[in-house]
Amino acid sequence: AKEKGRNCIQFFSADMNARAYEELLMSKALRDALDQEQFVLHYQPSVCLDTFKIVGVEALVRWEHPEQGLVPPSTFIPLAERNGLIGELGRWVFREACRQAVAWRDQGLPSLRMAVNVSARQFGQRHLITELSREIDSSGMLASDLHIEITESMMMENPDRARRTLEAVARMGVDIAVDDFGTGHSSLSYLKDFPIHYLKVDRSFVMGLPEDQDALAIVRAIVAMAKNLKLKVIAEGVETARQRDLLAEMGCDEAQGYFFSRPRRAADIAQLLKENRPL
Ligand code: C2E
Ligand code: CA
Ligand code: CA
Ligand code: CA
């Protein structure tokens, strides 16, 4: 048996490179994490640029790894996309976000919008709509309090199918936001053909404000276009008061960013909502 074990190890090191092996270990860990519910959602407030009060939050998933601590999504979402666990993870995120939104409502806190990120592979899954409506129904969440965030490239990959999916989502009463807007190298025609409600200006443009003249021109153009198309605009990655003021002046509707709040645990958000003061 010992002999066989050694052969097995040789087989592995010969045929799989270190990277693939690492990926396999990580996949296994992610599988266990799902079974053991090692995930947690943090929530980043989105504020109205007239009142600076919280009008919504974006749910951002973290992995509470028993040894490594809080692992950011950039490391495990792409992995979950590759190994197919994204469907299950995405479902957990929907369920937890809805559960939390209802819990805040039941605590008598001011109602707010809950935005959930949907990944590319999850968006392409046939049962997305069924699952979404099931989670809404079983949680008692108001569909109109829920948003999904998708990216331009997700719509461009298979535009006909994307349009049908988004129409079904919109029919449920769930609003749709285009995330990381302006980074997708895509045609803008989908903006009139698809049921879209919000554009989220990517952080890479906001970051350049106010000095970078190109960034300034791009953000202005996005806000102007959104107004004409009757879409709302959310700026992401706002880190300074100067950026906040400039965006408000441009007519941007809402903003998110470290200047107002980093993503926080549910209990901290509840506290902010209770205080209900401008950020
Ligand atoms: P995103 O959807 O663009 O989310 C915004 C990211 O920017 C978050 O990183 C947030 O913490 C960060 N951020 C917010 N404000 C600021 C700021 O002022 N300055 C800077 N430097 N960063 C800021 P996070 O939480 O690490 O998430 C990274 C990405 O992972 C997200 O980008 C999203 O694409 C993905 N993601 C997060 N949660 C989920 C999820 O539940 N499902 C899916 N499919 N993807 C998720
Ligand atoms: Ca997002
Ligand atoms: Ca974004
Ligand atoms: Ca972004």
mmCIF file of C-alpha atoms and ligand atoms in Angstrom:
data_model
loop_
_atom_site.group_PDB
_atom_site.id
_atom_site.type_symbol
_atom_site.label_atom_id
_atom_site.label_comp_id
_atom_site.label_asym_id
_atom_site.label_seq_id
_atom_site.Cartn_x
_atom_site.Cartn_y
_atom_site.Cartn_z
ATOM 1 C CA ALA A 1 0.000 0.000 0.000
ATOM 2 C CA LYS A 2 2.914 2.277 0.837
ATOM 3 C CA GLU A 3 4.403 1.603 -2.555
ATOM 4 C CA LYS A 4 1.136 2.476 -4.232
ATOM 5 C CA GLY A 5 0.832 5.726 -2.253
ATOM 6 C CA ARG A 6 4.249 6.843 -3.382
ATOM 7 C CA ASN A 7 3.393 6.094 -6.990
ATOM 8 C CA CYS A 8 0.287 8.134 -6.614
ATOM 9 C CA ILE A 9 2.251 11.142 -5.405
ATOM 10 C CA GLN A 10 4.725 10.772 -8.257
ATOM 11 C CA PHE A 11 1.818 10.634 -10.646
ATOM 12 C CA PHE A 12 0.514 13.895 -9.239
ATOM 13 C CA SER A 13 3.754 15.840 -9.317
ATOM 14 C CA ALA A 14 4.516 14.632 -12.811
ATOM 15 C CA ASP A 15 1.172 15.345 -14.362
ATOM 16 C CA MET A 16 -0.118 18.353 -12.533
ATOM 17 C CA ASN A 17 1.837 21.506 -12.059
ATOM 18 C CA ALA A 18 1.910 23.217 -8.698
ATOM 19 C CA ARG A 19 -0.694 25.704 -9.788
ATOM 20 C CA ALA A 20 -3.250 23.111 -10.745
ATOM 21 C CA TYR A 21 -2.654 21.304 -7.487
ATOM 22 C CA GLU A 22 -3.113 24.530 -5.537
ATOM 23 C CA GLU A 23 -6.345 25.115 -7.428
ATOM 24 C CA LEU A 24 -7.549 21.652 -6.510
ATOM 25 C CA LEU A 25 -6.820 22.263 -2.826
ATOM 26 C CA MET A 26 -8.558 25.631 -2.923
ATOM 27 C CA SER A 27 -11.582 24.096 -4.637
ATOM 28 C CA LYS A 28 -11.816 21.500 -1.934
ATOM 29 C CA ALA A 29 -11.542 24.194 0.736
ATOM 30 C CA LEU A 30 -14.259 26.228 -0.974
ATOM 31 C CA ARG A 31 -16.511 23.168 -1.127
ATOM 32 C CA ASP A 32 -16.011 22.655 2.627
ATOM 33 C CA ALA A 33 -16.593 26.344 3.265
ATOM 34 C CA LEU A 34 -19.990 26.120 1.580
ATOM 35 C CA ASP A 35 -20.936 23.067 3.639
ATOM 36 C CA GLN A 36 -19.788 24.730 6.839
ATOM 37 C CA GLU A 37 -21.220 28.164 6.011
ATOM 38 C CA GLN A 38 -17.919 29.972 6.371
ATOM 39 C CA PHE A 39 -19.177 32.920 4.333
ATOM 40 C CA VAL A 40 -20.395 36.242 5.569
ATOM 41 C CA LEU A 41 -21.854 39.261 3.838
ATOM 42 C CA HIS A 42 -20.593 42.752 4.482
ATOM 43 C CA TYR A 43 -22.657 45.692 3.330
ATOM 44 C CA GLN A 44 -21.504 48.978 1.851
ATOM 45 C CA PRO A 45 -23.931 51.911 2.096
ATOM 46 C CA SER A 46 -24.980 53.837 -0.985
ATOM 47 C CA VAL A 47 -25.918 57.425 -0.119
ATOM 48 C CA CYS A 48 -28.240 59.882 -1.837
ATOM 49 C CA LEU A 49 -26.184 62.857 -3.038
ATOM 50 C CA ASP A 50 -28.904 65.338 -1.987
ATOM 51 C CA THR A 51 -29.275 64.219 1.615
ATOM 52 C CA PHE A 52 -26.123 62.099 2.184
ATOM 53 C CA LYS A 53 -28.410 59.569 3.842
ATOM 54 C CA ILE A 54 -28.254 55.832 3.226
ATOM 55 C CA VAL A 55 -30.696 54.689 0.552
ATOM 56 C CA GLY A 56 -29.276 51.269 -0.082
ATOM 57 C CA VAL A 57 -26.496 48.812 0.573
ATOM 58 C CA GLU A 58 -24.458 46.523 -1.644
ATOM 59 C CA ALA A 59 -23.894 43.002 -0.335
ATOM 60 C CA LEU A 60 -20.229 41.957 -0.649
ATOM 61 C CA VAL A 61 -19.280 38.409 0.226
ATOM 62 C CA ARG A 62 -16.271 37.422 2.371
ATOM 63 C CA TRP A 63 -14.884 34.056 3.296
ATOM 64 C CA GLU A 64 -14.200 33.665 6.992
ATOM 65 C CA HIS A 65 -11.370 31.170 6.602
ATOM 66 C CA PRO A 66 -10.560 29.313 9.843
ATOM 67 C CA GLU A 67 -6.800 29.891 9.412
ATOM 68 C CA GLN A 68 -6.435 32.705 6.902
ATOM 69 C CA GLY A 69 -9.062 35.039 8.366
ATOM 70 C CA LEU A 70 -11.247 37.181 6.132
ATOM 71 C CA VAL A 71 -10.541 36.285 2.482
ATOM 72 C CA PRO A 72 -11.602 38.885 -0.126
ATOM 73 C CA PRO A 73 -13.915 37.873 -3.006
ATOM 74 C CA SER A 74 -11.333 38.682 -5.679
ATOM 75 C CA THR A 75 -9.494 35.490 -4.698
ATOM 76 C CA PHE A 76 -12.368 33.007 -4.546
ATOM 77 C CA ILE A 77 -15.137 34.292 -6.878
ATOM 78 C CA PRO A 78 -13.042 33.633 -10.006
ATOM 79 C CA LEU A 79 -12.205 30.177 -8.630
ATOM 80 C CA ALA A 80 -15.868 29.465 -7.912
ATOM 81 C CA GLU A 81 -16.638 30.519 -11.492
ATOM 82 C CA ARG A 82 -14.106 28.045 -12.834
ATOM 83 C CA ASN A 83 -15.022 25.075 -10.665
ATOM 84 C CA GLY A 84 -18.789 25.572 -10.899
ATOM 85 C CA LEU A 85 -19.400 26.312 -7.214
ATOM 86 C CA ILE A 86 -20.560 29.823 -8.108
ATOM 87 C CA GLY A 87 -24.157 28.640 -8.519
ATOM 88 C CA GLU A 88 -24.323 27.428 -4.954
ATOM 89 C CA LEU A 89 -22.377 30.378 -3.575
ATOM 90 C CA GLY A 90 -24.559 32.824 -5.506
ATOM 91 C CA ARG A 91 -27.686 31.191 -4.155
ATOM 92 C CA TRP A 92 -26.352 31.496 -0.621
ATOM 93 C CA VAL A 93 -25.628 35.190 -1.218
ATOM 94 C CA PHE A 94 -29.190 35.814 -2.491
ATOM 95 C CA ARG A 95 -30.684 33.993 0.461
ATOM 96 C CA GLU A 96 -28.534 35.707 3.076
ATOM 97 C CA ALA A 97 -29.011 39.173 1.562
ATOM 98 C CA CYS A 98 -32.806 38.729 1.512
ATOM 99 C CA ARG A 99 -32.829 37.304 5.028
ATOM 100 C CA GLN A 100 -30.829 40.274 6.305
ATOM 101 C CA ALA A 101 -32.967 42.842 4.531
ATOM 102 C CA VAL A 102 -36.101 41.347 6.113
ATOM 103 C CA ALA A 103 -34.390 41.184 9.530
ATOM 104 C CA TRP A 104 -33.586 44.924 9.378
ATOM 105 C CA ARG A 105 -37.137 45.676 8.308
ATOM 106 C CA ASP A 106 -38.497 43.589 11.202
ATOM 107 C CA GLN A 107 -36.309 45.588 13.577
ATOM 108 C CA GLY A 108 -38.262 48.644 12.443
ATOM 109 C CA LEU A 109 -35.303 50.186 10.621
ATOM 110 C CA PRO A 110 -35.893 52.473 7.625
ATOM 111 C CA SER A 111 -36.387 50.408 4.495
ATOM 112 C CA LEU A 112 -33.534 50.334 2.052
ATOM 113 C CA ARG A 113 -32.463 48.779 -1.190
ATOM 114 C CA MET A 114 -30.344 45.644 -1.205
ATOM 115 C CA ALA A 115 -28.005 45.233 -4.176
ATOM 116 C CA VAL A 116 -26.551 41.814 -4.951
ATOM 117 C CA ASN A 117 -23.739 41.057 -7.409
ATOM 118 C CA VAL A 118 -24.358 38.371 -9.990
ATOM 119 C CA SER A 119 -21.357 36.743 -11.653
ATOM 120 C CA ALA A 120 -21.058 35.884 -15.338
ATOM 121 C CA ARG A 121 -21.544 32.155 -15.059
ATOM 122 C CA GLN A 122 -24.403 32.556 -12.576
ATOM 123 C CA PHE A 123 -26.095 34.973 -14.992
ATOM 124 C CA GLY A 124 -25.936 32.370 -17.740
ATOM 125 C CA GLN A 125 -27.581 29.667 -15.641
ATOM 126 C CA ARG A 126 -31.060 28.734 -16.733
ATOM 127 C CA HIS A 127 -32.465 28.498 -13.225
ATOM 128 C CA LEU A 128 -31.344 31.964 -12.108
ATOM 129 C CA ILE A 129 -34.853 33.372 -12.418
ATOM 130 C CA THR A 130 -36.515 30.495 -10.575
ATOM 131 C CA GLU A 131 -33.998 30.748 -7.764
ATOM 132 C CA LEU A 132 -34.268 34.484 -7.482
ATOM 133 C CA SER A 133 -38.036 34.376 -7.223
ATOM 134 C CA ARG A 134 -37.880 31.481 -4.768
ATOM 135 C CA GLU A 135 -35.541 33.403 -2.457
ATOM 136 C CA ILE A 136 -37.717 36.504 -2.678
ATOM 137 C CA ASP A 137 -40.874 34.549 -1.867
ATOM 138 C CA SER A 138 -39.481 32.460 0.961
ATOM 139 C CA SER A 139 -37.805 35.438 2.666
ATOM 140 C CA GLY A 140 -40.737 37.810 2.410
ATOM 141 C CA MET A 141 -38.462 40.379 0.795
ATOM 142 C CA LEU A 142 -40.081 43.058 -1.353
ATOM 143 C CA ALA A 143 -38.851 42.490 -4.910
ATOM 144 C CA SER A 144 -38.740 46.251 -5.412
ATOM 145 C CA ASP A 145 -36.180 46.503 -2.581
ATOM 146 C CA LEU A 146 -33.841 44.167 -4.426
ATOM 147 C CA HIS A 147 -31.310 45.081 -7.115
ATOM 148 C CA ILE A 148 -28.969 42.906 -9.066
ATOM 149 C CA GLU A 149 -25.645 44.181 -10.404
ATOM 150 C CA ILE A 150 -24.311 42.813 -13.657
ATOM 151 C CA THR A 151 -21.515 43.949 -15.953
ATOM 152 C CA GLU A 152 -21.563 45.053 -19.577
ATOM 153 C CA SER A 153 -19.610 42.030 -20.771
ATOM 154 C CA MET A 154 -22.233 39.731 -19.284
ATOM 155 C CA MET A 155 -24.855 41.354 -21.497
ATOM 156 C CA MET A 156 -22.704 41.309 -24.601
ATOM 157 C CA GLU A 157 -21.745 37.646 -24.513
ATOM 158 C CA ASN A 158 -25.176 36.490 -25.603
ATOM 159 C CA PRO A 159 -27.323 39.611 -25.995
ATOM 160 C CA ASP A 160 -30.580 37.851 -26.899
ATOM 161 C CA ARG A 161 -30.432 35.544 -23.970
ATOM 162 C CA ALA A 162 -29.291 38.343 -21.642
ATOM 163 C CA ARG A 163 -32.235 40.486 -22.713
ATOM 164 C CA ARG A 164 -34.697 37.682 -22.018
ATOM 165 C CA THR A 165 -33.152 37.033 -18.611
ATOM 166 C CA LEU A 166 -33.199 40.709 -17.685
ATOM 167 C CA GLU A 167 -36.782 41.105 -18.847
ATOM 168 C CA ALA A 168 -37.808 38.252 -16.574
ATOM 169 C CA VAL A 169 -35.898 39.832 -13.677
ATOM 170 C CA ALA A 170 -37.512 43.207 -14.322
ATOM 171 C CA ARG A 171 -40.971 41.613 -14.522
ATOM 172 C CA MET A 172 -40.442 40.314 -10.993
ATOM 173 C CA GLY A 173 -39.968 43.918 -9.917
ATOM 174 C CA VAL A 174 -36.231 43.612 -9.296
ATOM 175 C CA ASP A 175 -34.168 46.559 -10.581
ATOM 176 C CA ILE A 176 -31.013 46.094 -12.619
ATOM 177 C CA ALA A 177 -27.766 48.029 -12.267
ATOM 178 C CA VAL A 178 -24.853 47.943 -14.701
ATOM 179 C CA ASP A 179 -21.730 47.554 -12.566
ATOM 180 C CA ASP A 180 -18.267 48.950 -13.400
ATOM 181 C CA PHE A 181 -19.876 51.008 -16.143
ATOM 182 C CA GLY A 182 -17.478 52.383 -18.728
ATOM 183 C CA THR A 183 -14.918 49.597 -18.503
ATOM 184 C CA GLY A 184 -16.684 47.066 -20.727
ATOM 185 C CA HIS A 185 -15.518 48.082 -24.218
ATOM 186 C CA SER A 186 -19.014 47.370 -25.421
ATOM 187 C CA SER A 187 -21.546 49.020 -27.645
ATOM 188 C CA LEU A 188 -24.002 51.227 -25.800
ATOM 189 C CA SER A 189 -26.998 50.028 -27.769
ATOM 190 C CA TYR A 190 -28.023 47.602 -25.047
ATOM 191 C CA LEU A 191 -28.873 50.575 -22.847
ATOM 192 C CA LYS A 192 -31.998 51.217 -24.882
ATOM 193 C CA ASP A 193 -32.881 47.602 -25.616
ATOM 194 C CA PHE A 194 -32.461 46.163 -22.131
ATOM 195 C CA PRO A 195 -34.509 46.936 -19.003
ATOM 196 C CA ILE A 196 -31.805 48.740 -17.035
ATOM 197 C CA HIS A 197 -32.405 51.124 -14.153
ATOM 198 C CA TYR A 198 -28.995 52.158 -12.793
ATOM 199 C CA LEU A 199 -25.484 52.774 -14.056
ATOM 200 C CA LYS A 200 -22.631 52.439 -11.588
ATOM 201 C CA VAL A 201 -19.690 54.578 -12.683
ATOM 202 C CA ASP A 202 -16.544 52.538 -12.230
ATOM 203 C CA ARG A 203 -14.138 53.481 -9.477
ATOM 204 C CA SER A 204 -11.288 53.898 -11.975
ATOM 205 C CA PHE A 205 -12.975 57.062 -13.306
ATOM 206 C CA VAL A 206 -14.012 58.445 -9.912
ATOM 207 C CA MET A 207 -10.457 57.899 -8.667
ATOM 208 C CA GLY A 208 -9.148 60.463 -11.155
ATOM 209 C CA LEU A 209 -11.423 63.250 -9.925
ATOM 210 C CA PRO A 210 -11.001 66.158 -9.785
ATOM 211 C CA GLU A 211 -7.552 66.523 -11.405
ATOM 212 C CA ASP A 212 -7.721 64.103 -14.321
ATOM 213 C CA GLN A 213 -9.431 65.979 -17.159
ATOM 214 C CA ASP A 214 -10.195 62.803 -19.102
ATOM 215 C CA ALA A 215 -11.825 61.145 -16.106
ATOM 216 C CA LEU A 216 -13.808 64.337 -15.544
ATOM 217 C CA ALA A 217 -15.044 64.347 -19.148
ATOM 218 C CA ILE A 218 -15.975 60.666 -18.995
ATOM 219 C CA VAL A 219 -17.938 60.955 -15.763
ATOM 220 C CA ARG A 220 -19.745 64.047 -17.063
ATOM 221 C CA ALA A 221 -20.650 62.219 -20.262
ATOM 222 C CA ILE A 222 -21.914 59.158 -18.391
ATOM 223 C CA VAL A 223 -24.106 61.274 -16.101
ATOM 224 C CA ALA A 224 -25.494 63.266 -19.044
ATOM 225 C CA MET A 225 -26.255 60.139 -21.029
ATOM 226 C CA ALA A 226 -27.895 58.472 -18.037
ATOM 227 C CA LYS A 227 -30.131 61.513 -17.518
ATOM 228 C CA ASN A 228 -31.247 61.441 -21.139
ATOM 229 C CA LEU A 229 -31.994 57.743 -20.930
ATOM 230 C CA LYS A 230 -33.793 58.262 -17.591
ATOM 231 C CA LEU A 231 -31.381 56.020 -15.733
ATOM 232 C CA LYS A 232 -30.035 56.701 -12.270
ATOM 233 C CA VAL A 233 -26.312 57.012 -11.701
ATOM 234 C CA ILE A 234 -24.308 55.717 -8.757
ATOM 235 C CA ALA A 235 -20.643 56.633 -8.427
ATOM 236 C CA GLU A 236 -18.459 53.987 -6.824
ATOM 237 C CA GLY A 237 -15.184 54.402 -4.997
ATOM 238 C CA VAL A 238 -15.756 57.922 -3.652
ATOM 239 C CA GLU A 239 -12.910 58.588 -1.237
ATOM 240 C CA THR A 240 -12.850 62.373 -0.744
ATOM 241 C CA ALA A 241 -15.245 65.228 0.039
ATOM 242 C CA ARG A 242 -14.072 66.957 -3.133
ATOM 243 C CA GLN A 243 -15.145 63.951 -5.233
ATOM 244 C CA ARG A 244 -18.478 63.823 -3.419
ATOM 245 C CA ASP A 245 -19.154 67.515 -4.081
ATOM 246 C CA LEU A 246 -18.111 67.337 -7.705
ATOM 247 C CA LEU A 247 -20.323 64.294 -8.355
ATOM 248 C CA ALA A 248 -23.285 65.934 -6.634
ATOM 249 C CA GLU A 249 -22.716 69.052 -8.745
ATOM 250 C CA MET A 250 -22.652 66.955 -11.927
ATOM 251 C CA GLY A 251 -26.062 65.535 -11.065
ATOM 252 C CA CYS A 252 -24.997 62.071 -10.025
ATOM 253 C CA ASP A 253 -27.781 60.526 -7.923
ATOM 254 C CA GLU A 254 -25.952 58.358 -5.418
ATOM 255 C CA ALA A 255 -22.472 57.513 -4.258
ATOM 256 C CA GLN A 256 -20.642 54.698 -2.565
ATOM 257 C CA GLY A 257 -17.105 54.661 -1.254
ATOM 258 C CA TYR A 258 -14.739 54.676 1.677
ATOM 259 C CA PHE A 259 -15.428 58.387 2.196
ATOM 260 C CA PHE A 260 -18.942 57.484 3.384
ATOM 261 C CA SER A 261 -18.329 53.990 4.668
ATOM 262 C CA ARG A 262 -16.322 50.872 4.032
ATOM 263 C CA PRO A 263 -18.310 47.649 3.710
ATOM 264 C CA ARG A 264 -19.456 46.754 7.240
ATOM 265 C CA ARG A 265 -21.007 43.922 9.177
ATOM 266 C CA ALA A 266 -24.791 43.769 9.446
ATOM 267 C CA ALA A 267 -24.813 44.919 13.088
ATOM 268 C CA ASP A 268 -22.869 48.082 12.213
ATOM 269 C CA ILE A 269 -25.231 48.856 9.336
ATOM 270 C CA ALA A 270 -28.204 48.445 11.690
ATOM 271 C CA GLN A 271 -26.594 51.014 13.987
ATOM 272 C CA LEU A 272 -26.135 53.469 11.097
ATOM 273 C CA LEU A 273 -29.730 52.970 10.016
ATOM 274 C CA LYS A 274 -30.951 53.555 13.539
ATOM 275 C CA GLU A 275 -29.034 56.824 13.754
ATOM 276 C CA ASN A 276 -30.397 57.728 10.297
ATOM 277 C CA ARG A 277 -28.095 60.713 9.881
ATOM 278 C CA PRO A 278 -26.171 61.956 6.859
ATOM 279 C CA LEU A 279 -22.817 60.230 6.216
HETATM 280 P P1 C2E B 1 -17.567 45.493 -7.109
HETATM 281 O O1 C2E B 1 -18.928 44.939 -7.313
HETATM 282 O O2 C2E B 1 -17.106 46.537 -8.064
HETATM 283 O O3 C2E B 1 -17.542 46.020 -5.605
HETATM 284 C C1 C2E B 1 -16.866 47.148 -5.178
HETATM 285 C C2 C2E B 1 -15.524 46.815 -4.561
HETATM 286 O O4 C2E B 1 -14.810 48.024 -4.322
HETATM 287 C C3 C2E B 1 -15.644 46.138 -3.192
HETATM 288 O O5 C2E B 1 -14.527 45.252 -3.058
HETATM 289 C C4 C2E B 1 -15.516 47.305 -2.229
HETATM 290 O O6 C2E B 1 -15.064 46.932 -0.955
HETATM 291 C C5 C2E B 1 -14.517 48.173 -2.944
HETATM 292 N N1 C2E B 1 -14.666 49.593 -2.609
HETATM 293 C C6 C2E B 1 -15.783 50.249 -2.274
HETATM 294 N N2 C2E B 1 -15.545 51.558 -2.049
HETATM 295 C C7 C2E B 1 -14.226 51.736 -2.266
HETATM 296 C C8 C2E B 1 -13.365 52.897 -2.189
HETATM 297 O O7 C2E B 1 -13.768 54.021 -1.879
HETATM 298 N N3 C2E B 1 -12.050 52.706 -2.486
HETATM 299 C C9 C2E B 1 -11.560 51.474 -2.824
HETATM 300 N N4 C2E B 1 -10.261 51.384 -3.086
HETATM 301 N N5 C2E B 1 -12.348 50.367 -2.915
HETATM 302 C C10 C2E B 1 -13.659 50.506 -2.633
HETATM 303 P P2 C2E B 1 -14.707 43.745 -2.602
HETATM 304 O O8 C2E B 1 -15.724 43.644 -1.519
HETATM 305 O O9 C2E B 1 -13.342 43.209 -2.347
HETATM 306 O O10 C2E B 1 -15.327 43.053 -3.872
HETATM 307 C C11 C2E B 1 -14.593 42.923 -5.061
HETATM 308 C C12 C2E B 1 -15.434 42.377 -6.169
HETATM 309 O O11 C2E B 1 -15.844 41.019 -5.895
HETATM 310 C C13 C2E B 1 -16.728 43.139 -6.371
HETATM 311 O O12 C2E B 1 -16.481 44.299 -7.130
HETATM 312 C C14 C2E B 1 -17.564 42.112 -7.101
HETATM 313 O O13 C2E B 1 -17.280 42.105 -8.467
HETATM 314 C C15 C2E B 1 -17.098 40.809 -6.484
HETATM 315 N N6 C2E B 1 -18.078 40.372 -5.474
HETATM 316 C C16 C2E B 1 -18.191 40.747 -4.182
HETATM 317 N N7 C2E B 1 -19.220 40.116 -3.583
HETATM 318 C C17 C2E B 1 -19.783 39.323 -4.533
HETATM 319 C C18 C2E B 1 -20.897 38.404 -4.544
HETATM 320 O O14 C2E B 1 -21.612 38.215 -3.551
HETATM 321 N N8 C2E B 1 -21.151 37.770 -5.724
HETATM 322 C C19 C2E B 1 -20.404 37.981 -6.840
HETATM 323 N N9 C2E B 1 -20.729 37.320 -7.950
HETATM 324 N N10 C2E B 1 -19.381 38.827 -6.862
HETATM 325 C C20 C2E B 1 -19.053 39.499 -5.723
HETATM 326 CA CA CA B 2 -20.952 45.600 -7.547
HETATM 327 CA CA CA B 3 -18.554 47.980 -9.150
HETATM 328 CA CA CA B 4 -15.409 48.448 -9.898
#
